[in-house]
């Protein structure tokens, strides 16, 4: 178990710079990172909160700024696959296949950790999570820093991940050195996390690189992580045990047959309205089978919608189950984790 030291609850309030995307801003951001500072930057998935991978005091500050439990490890972000030997001891052939097919992109691979990776980055695990983002700003920044950058999502622990610079400021203003202001993150959900350290690949977190795509690239079925029933036994991805991505409002996830879902959602909305509770229906899918473009738009705006409803003072959000094929699996995973209650219609 890694501890963050006695000062983990004290704050030094400081101004957070908002830097423009582009050359002077990126150079400044890179200098802040090199000196051990914290900079939030856009990726194709969500905003990440960056620190250089080899500066333990910067990494401790990162955990503190997010309020992140010390047993939840970080993803190391690379600017090129050739940097892999810096952080991992072994790149299995399955990893090479996936890297050729999906990098740069929203796929994080868990591989054996090199002894050079500080224990703090991996929360003491013998493995390390690695990805190369498909976002020019992120890649330019890592290149300008000249070494890998660790980056969890740039939200307070438990809040929806940020897809805009102002989402980052909502959660972390005064707690980090800078944020790069750029366009909205196009994917909107965190990367797929795949563990390649066992005898067969294990999906730890579904994302925009789907189970179906991984399966067809490797020619095998991709299994889920098995959660141990033994009390106190750690989950395969430490992040799995925490409630995640939650708006402040209570989120009710309605599942079951489509016709019954709609009736229950309408009844619930009326119930709350009659009692003067501010209630919203989040993105009800159309009755016909949603197209993949529809899923992409849903994912891109999901966390932004949660944050908008929070700002509007909404107390209850009602959301409907969607099909869990393709990107639907990642959306349902996040809704399941954000939900206060799952109600079967
Ligand atoms: O899209 C993303 O992945 C974003 C952007 C910024 O790159 N990052 C992100 O990081 O979502 P974070 O820290 O919010 O989520 C990382 C997840 C956590 O669930 C963590 O437990 C898991 O990856 N993870 C990290 N290292 C691991 C390891 N060695 N073994 C298993 N799971 C690991
Ligand atoms: Mg996160």
XYZ file of C-alpha atoms and ligand atoms in Angstrom:
379
model
C 0.000 0.000 0.000
C 1.387 3.373 -1.017
C 0.710 6.330 1.278
C 0.636 9.923 0.183
C 2.168 11.316 3.355
C 0.796 13.459 6.159
C 0.173 16.493 3.993
C -2.415 14.698 1.837
C -5.277 16.839 3.148
C -3.665 20.257 2.964
C -4.157 22.571 0.002
C -2.086 25.364 -1.376
C -4.568 27.395 -3.361
C -3.020 28.704 -6.539
C -4.305 30.153 -9.752
C -4.848 27.703 -12.590
C -3.597 29.047 -15.925
C -5.803 28.535 -18.959
C -3.449 28.000 -21.906
C -4.446 28.255 -25.572
C -4.019 25.154 -27.702
C -1.104 25.901 -30.066
C 2.642 26.377 -29.944
C 3.309 28.982 -27.184
C 0.695 27.426 -24.880
C 2.051 23.904 -25.395
C 5.643 25.042 -24.768
C 4.554 26.645 -21.499
C 2.560 23.538 -20.521
C 5.587 21.326 -21.253
C 7.835 23.530 -19.078
C 5.358 23.344 -16.183
C 5.263 19.537 -16.466
C 9.074 19.268 -16.653
C 9.322 21.260 -13.409
C 6.985 18.788 -11.677
C 3.704 20.694 -12.168
C 0.234 19.420 -13.100
C -1.356 20.279 -16.469
C -4.752 19.106 -17.779
C -4.736 18.401 -21.512
C -7.234 17.088 -24.066
C -7.099 13.592 -25.508
C -9.507 11.955 -27.953
C -11.304 10.274 -25.009
C -11.480 12.752 -22.085
C -9.226 15.425 -20.553
C -6.258 13.929 -18.693
C -4.452 15.427 -15.705
C -0.780 15.140 -16.627
C 2.396 14.781 -14.586
C 5.789 13.470 -15.727
C 6.002 9.721 -15.083
C 9.313 9.792 -13.193
C 8.741 12.519 -10.581
C 7.228 10.948 -7.422
C 6.403 14.284 -5.786
C 4.483 15.442 -8.896
C 2.599 12.141 -8.886
C 1.741 12.490 -5.194
C 0.425 16.000 -5.914
C -1.663 14.559 -8.755
C -3.320 11.981 -6.466
C -4.012 14.731 -3.925
C -5.473 17.185 -6.467
C -7.956 14.551 -7.692
C -8.691 13.169 -4.226
C -7.818 9.803 -5.777
C -7.312 6.746 -3.554
C -3.615 5.782 -3.552
C -4.402 2.179 -4.555
C -5.795 3.194 -7.972
C -2.917 3.207 -10.513
C -2.364 5.610 -13.424
C -2.098 5.221 -17.193
C 1.297 6.096 -18.717
C 0.829 8.054 -21.984
C 3.405 7.665 -24.753
C 4.011 9.750 -27.884
C 5.296 6.710 -29.823
C 5.209 2.893 -29.471
C 9.049 2.921 -29.580
C 8.951 4.315 -26.008
C 7.389 1.049 -24.751
C 10.716 -0.474 -23.526
C 11.026 2.456 -21.098
C 7.955 1.341 -19.155
C 7.409 -2.362 -19.786
C 9.579 -5.483 -19.538
C 7.702 -7.483 -22.139
C 5.563 -6.731 -25.189
C 3.685 -9.936 -26.121
C 2.749 -10.572 -29.769
C -0.926 -9.901 -28.973
C 0.088 -6.382 -27.847
C 1.997 -5.794 -31.097
C -1.075 -6.839 -33.132
C -3.310 -4.467 -31.168
C -0.821 -1.586 -31.233
C -0.488 -1.851 -35.024
C -4.270 -1.856 -35.384
C -5.467 0.605 -32.714
C -2.634 3.012 -31.725
C -2.718 5.912 -31.569
C -6.221 5.468 -30.149
C -8.514 4.819 -27.195
C -6.973 1.487 -26.149
C -4.949 1.086 -22.932
C -2.877 -2.081 -22.559
C -1.880 -3.506 -19.169
C 1.596 -5.063 -19.505
C 4.383 -6.241 -17.144
C 5.917 -3.214 -15.456
C 9.553 -2.266 -15.960
C 11.519 -1.683 -12.713
C 12.059 1.909 -13.961
C 8.376 2.755 -13.384
C 7.940 4.307 -9.917
C 5.754 2.173 -7.600
C 3.467 5.199 -7.118
C 2.430 5.136 -10.801
C 1.265 1.516 -10.574
C 0.015 1.657 -6.968
C 2.595 -1.023 -6.202
C 1.265 -3.541 -8.806
C 3.694 -5.598 -10.955
C 1.874 -4.325 -14.081
C 1.557 -0.968 -15.848
C -1.243 0.528 -17.993
C -0.028 2.226 -21.199
C -1.635 4.093 -24.074
C -0.779 6.368 -27.000
C -3.568 8.936 -27.433
C -4.920 9.862 -30.893
C -4.930 13.613 -30.260
C -2.432 16.035 -31.764
C -2.350 18.320 -28.689
C -1.663 15.399 -26.360
C 1.031 13.982 -28.664
C 2.749 17.372 -29.174
C 2.724 17.957 -25.425
C 4.277 14.553 -24.579
C 6.902 15.086 -27.307
C 7.704 18.571 -25.975
C 8.112 17.154 -22.454
C 10.459 14.540 -23.927
C 9.308 11.673 -21.724
C 6.107 9.763 -20.903
C 3.316 11.521 -19.022
C 0.947 9.855 -16.552
C -2.639 11.060 -16.822
C -5.792 9.973 -15.046
C -9.005 11.685 -16.154
C -8.857 15.344 -15.018
C -11.904 15.243 -12.732
C -12.289 15.043 -8.972
C -12.419 11.362 -8.077
C -15.967 10.036 -8.520
C -17.212 12.909 -10.743
C -17.967 12.510 -14.475
C -14.779 12.726 -16.568
C -14.227 16.137 -18.225
C -14.604 16.540 -21.976
C -14.143 20.352 -21.971
C -11.606 22.665 -20.331
C -14.335 24.260 -18.207
C -15.318 20.831 -16.809
C -11.711 20.542 -15.592
C -11.906 24.008 -14.012
C -15.243 23.142 -12.324
C -13.472 20.352 -10.415
C -9.810 21.381 -10.163
C -9.521 25.171 -10.426
C -6.902 26.346 -7.916
C -5.603 22.791 -7.407
C -3.594 22.362 -10.628
C -1.142 24.580 -12.498
C -2.778 24.807 -15.922
C -5.349 23.498 -18.362
C -5.063 23.592 -22.166
C -8.221 24.997 -23.731
C -9.141 23.005 -26.827
C -12.181 21.644 -28.677
C -14.412 19.037 -26.973
C -12.868 15.559 -26.639
C -14.480 13.667 -29.543
C -14.994 10.193 -27.993
C -16.272 11.403 -24.622
C -15.668 8.135 -22.675
C -12.411 6.848 -21.175
C -10.269 4.375 -23.142
C -10.826 0.620 -23.303
C -8.505 -1.106 -20.774
C -7.258 -4.579 -21.745
C -5.017 -6.705 -19.508
C -2.489 -8.745 -21.501
C -0.486 -10.073 -18.548
C -2.397 -13.356 -18.097
C -2.835 -16.464 -20.229
C -5.657 -14.785 -22.197
C -6.641 -11.102 -22.630
C -9.072 -9.691 -20.072
C -11.282 -6.644 -20.650
C -11.009 -4.437 -17.555
C -12.947 -1.427 -18.899
C -15.014 -1.274 -22.111
C -14.458 1.769 -24.342
C -14.508 3.033 -27.906
C -12.275 0.192 -29.123
C -15.027 -2.387 -28.706
C -14.934 -5.998 -27.509
C -15.981 -7.045 -31.033
C -13.039 -5.141 -32.612
C -10.535 -6.613 -30.124
C -11.922 -10.085 -30.710
C -11.667 -9.807 -34.472
C -8.105 -8.380 -34.304
C -6.854 -11.216 -32.042
C -9.108 -13.973 -33.386
C -10.234 -14.986 -29.869
C -13.080 -14.263 -27.508
C -12.356 -11.402 -25.112
C -13.409 -12.214 -21.566
C -14.396 -9.926 -18.716
C -12.431 -9.722 -15.500
C -13.779 -12.081 -12.848
C -14.563 -10.261 -9.638
C -13.446 -12.271 -6.626
C -16.146 -13.114 -4.080
C -13.523 -13.368 -1.332
C -13.929 -10.312 0.949
C -10.898 -8.018 0.803
C -9.518 -9.670 -2.361
C -8.472 -6.854 -4.731
C -10.320 -6.458 -8.080
C -8.238 -6.922 -11.288
C -8.452 -3.153 -12.096
C -8.294 -1.286 -8.812
C -10.599 1.404 -10.308
C -13.423 -1.172 -10.524
C -14.283 -1.006 -6.860
C -15.010 2.728 -6.743
C -18.326 4.405 -7.657
C -17.533 6.489 -10.705
C -18.619 9.102 -13.167
C -21.490 10.283 -10.966
C -23.471 13.491 -11.272
C -24.573 15.144 -7.997
C -28.196 14.377 -8.893
C -29.571 10.906 -8.092
C -29.369 8.874 -11.308
C -32.073 6.249 -11.866
C -31.278 3.713 -14.583
C -34.435 2.062 -15.957
C -33.964 -1.393 -17.499
C -36.347 -4.027 -18.903
C -38.563 -4.344 -21.983
C -38.748 -1.129 -24.097
C -42.543 -0.500 -23.807
C -42.505 -1.095 -20.045
C -39.399 1.083 -19.617
C -41.125 4.036 -21.236
C -44.245 3.646 -19.051
C -42.130 3.429 -15.880
C -39.980 6.428 -16.837
C -43.074 8.561 -17.504
C -44.607 7.460 -14.196
C -41.387 8.224 -12.293
C -41.049 11.675 -13.920
C -44.681 12.521 -12.979
C -44.149 11.261 -9.423
C -41.174 13.580 -8.865
C -42.778 16.559 -10.646
C -45.867 16.320 -8.408
C -43.602 16.495 -5.368
C -41.776 19.568 -6.654
C -38.529 17.638 -7.273
C -36.528 18.872 -10.269
C -36.327 15.856 -12.606
C -34.853 15.317 -16.099
C -34.917 12.492 -18.643
C -31.440 11.998 -20.090
C -31.222 11.164 -23.806
C -34.073 8.702 -24.319
C -33.129 6.596 -27.326
C -35.575 6.570 -30.236
C -37.848 3.520 -30.455
C -36.110 2.040 -33.497
C -32.691 0.381 -33.251
C -30.082 3.118 -32.664
C -27.438 3.552 -35.352
C -23.729 3.563 -34.491
C -23.599 7.338 -35.175
C -26.270 7.746 -32.537
C -24.160 5.797 -30.009
C -21.141 7.952 -30.852
C -23.097 11.172 -30.238
C -24.539 9.751 -27.020
C -21.056 8.833 -25.721
C -19.533 12.183 -26.762
C -22.129 14.161 -24.798
C -22.918 11.830 -21.862
C -20.651 13.375 -19.209
C -21.295 16.916 -20.507
C -25.062 16.303 -20.103
C -24.591 15.079 -16.526
C -22.579 18.196 -15.680
C -25.136 20.513 -17.403
C -27.983 18.968 -15.397
C -25.965 19.372 -12.171
C -25.377 23.060 -12.933
C -29.113 23.504 -13.571
C -29.814 22.118 -10.067
C -31.527 18.927 -11.278
C -32.161 16.568 -8.357
C -33.149 13.365 -10.179
C -31.996 12.146 -13.599
C -33.866 9.263 -15.225
C -32.016 7.385 -17.933
C -32.991 4.397 -20.075
C -31.012 1.230 -20.742
C -29.583 0.949 -24.275
C -28.378 -2.062 -26.268
C -24.938 -3.214 -25.123
C -23.408 -4.151 -28.474
C -20.436 -2.126 -29.831
C -19.989 1.236 -28.101
C -23.258 0.532 -26.226
C -21.261 -1.722 -23.861
C -19.064 1.199 -22.713
C -22.069 3.536 -22.352
C -23.989 0.964 -20.262
C -20.878 0.322 -18.142
C -20.606 4.044 -17.263
C -24.367 4.399 -16.661
C -24.275 1.331 -14.389
C -21.425 2.827 -12.347
C -23.025 6.286 -12.186
C -26.464 4.973 -11.183
C -27.782 5.543 -7.686
C -30.416 2.859 -8.410
C -31.109 0.429 -11.234
C -34.878 -0.113 -11.590
C -36.261 -3.005 -13.632
C -39.474 -2.024 -15.457
O -9.094 7.576 -21.784
C -8.409 7.409 -20.766
O -7.956 6.299 -20.444
C -8.129 8.645 -19.906
C -7.268 9.595 -20.722
C -6.857 10.808 -19.947
O -6.172 8.917 -21.250
N -7.520 8.268 -18.677
C -8.200 7.608 -17.705
O -7.445 7.351 -16.582
O -9.371 7.288 -17.803
P -8.093 6.910 -15.191
O -6.970 6.968 -14.216
O -9.268 7.751 -14.904
O -8.481 5.409 -15.401
C -7.476 4.409 -15.492
C -8.056 3.056 -15.213
C -8.450 2.878 -13.741
O -9.658 2.142 -13.679
C -7.286 2.071 -13.172
O -7.677 1.262 -12.076
C -6.898 1.232 -14.369
O -7.051 2.079 -15.493
N -5.477 0.815 -14.289
C -4.364 1.599 -14.310
N -3.252 0.862 -14.162
C -3.643 -0.426 -14.052
C -2.966 -1.670 -13.888
N -1.647 -1.737 -13.790
N -3.710 -2.793 -13.805
C -5.055 -2.743 -13.913
N -5.763 -1.594 -14.070
C -5.077 -0.457 -14.137
Mg -11.011 8.437 -14.179
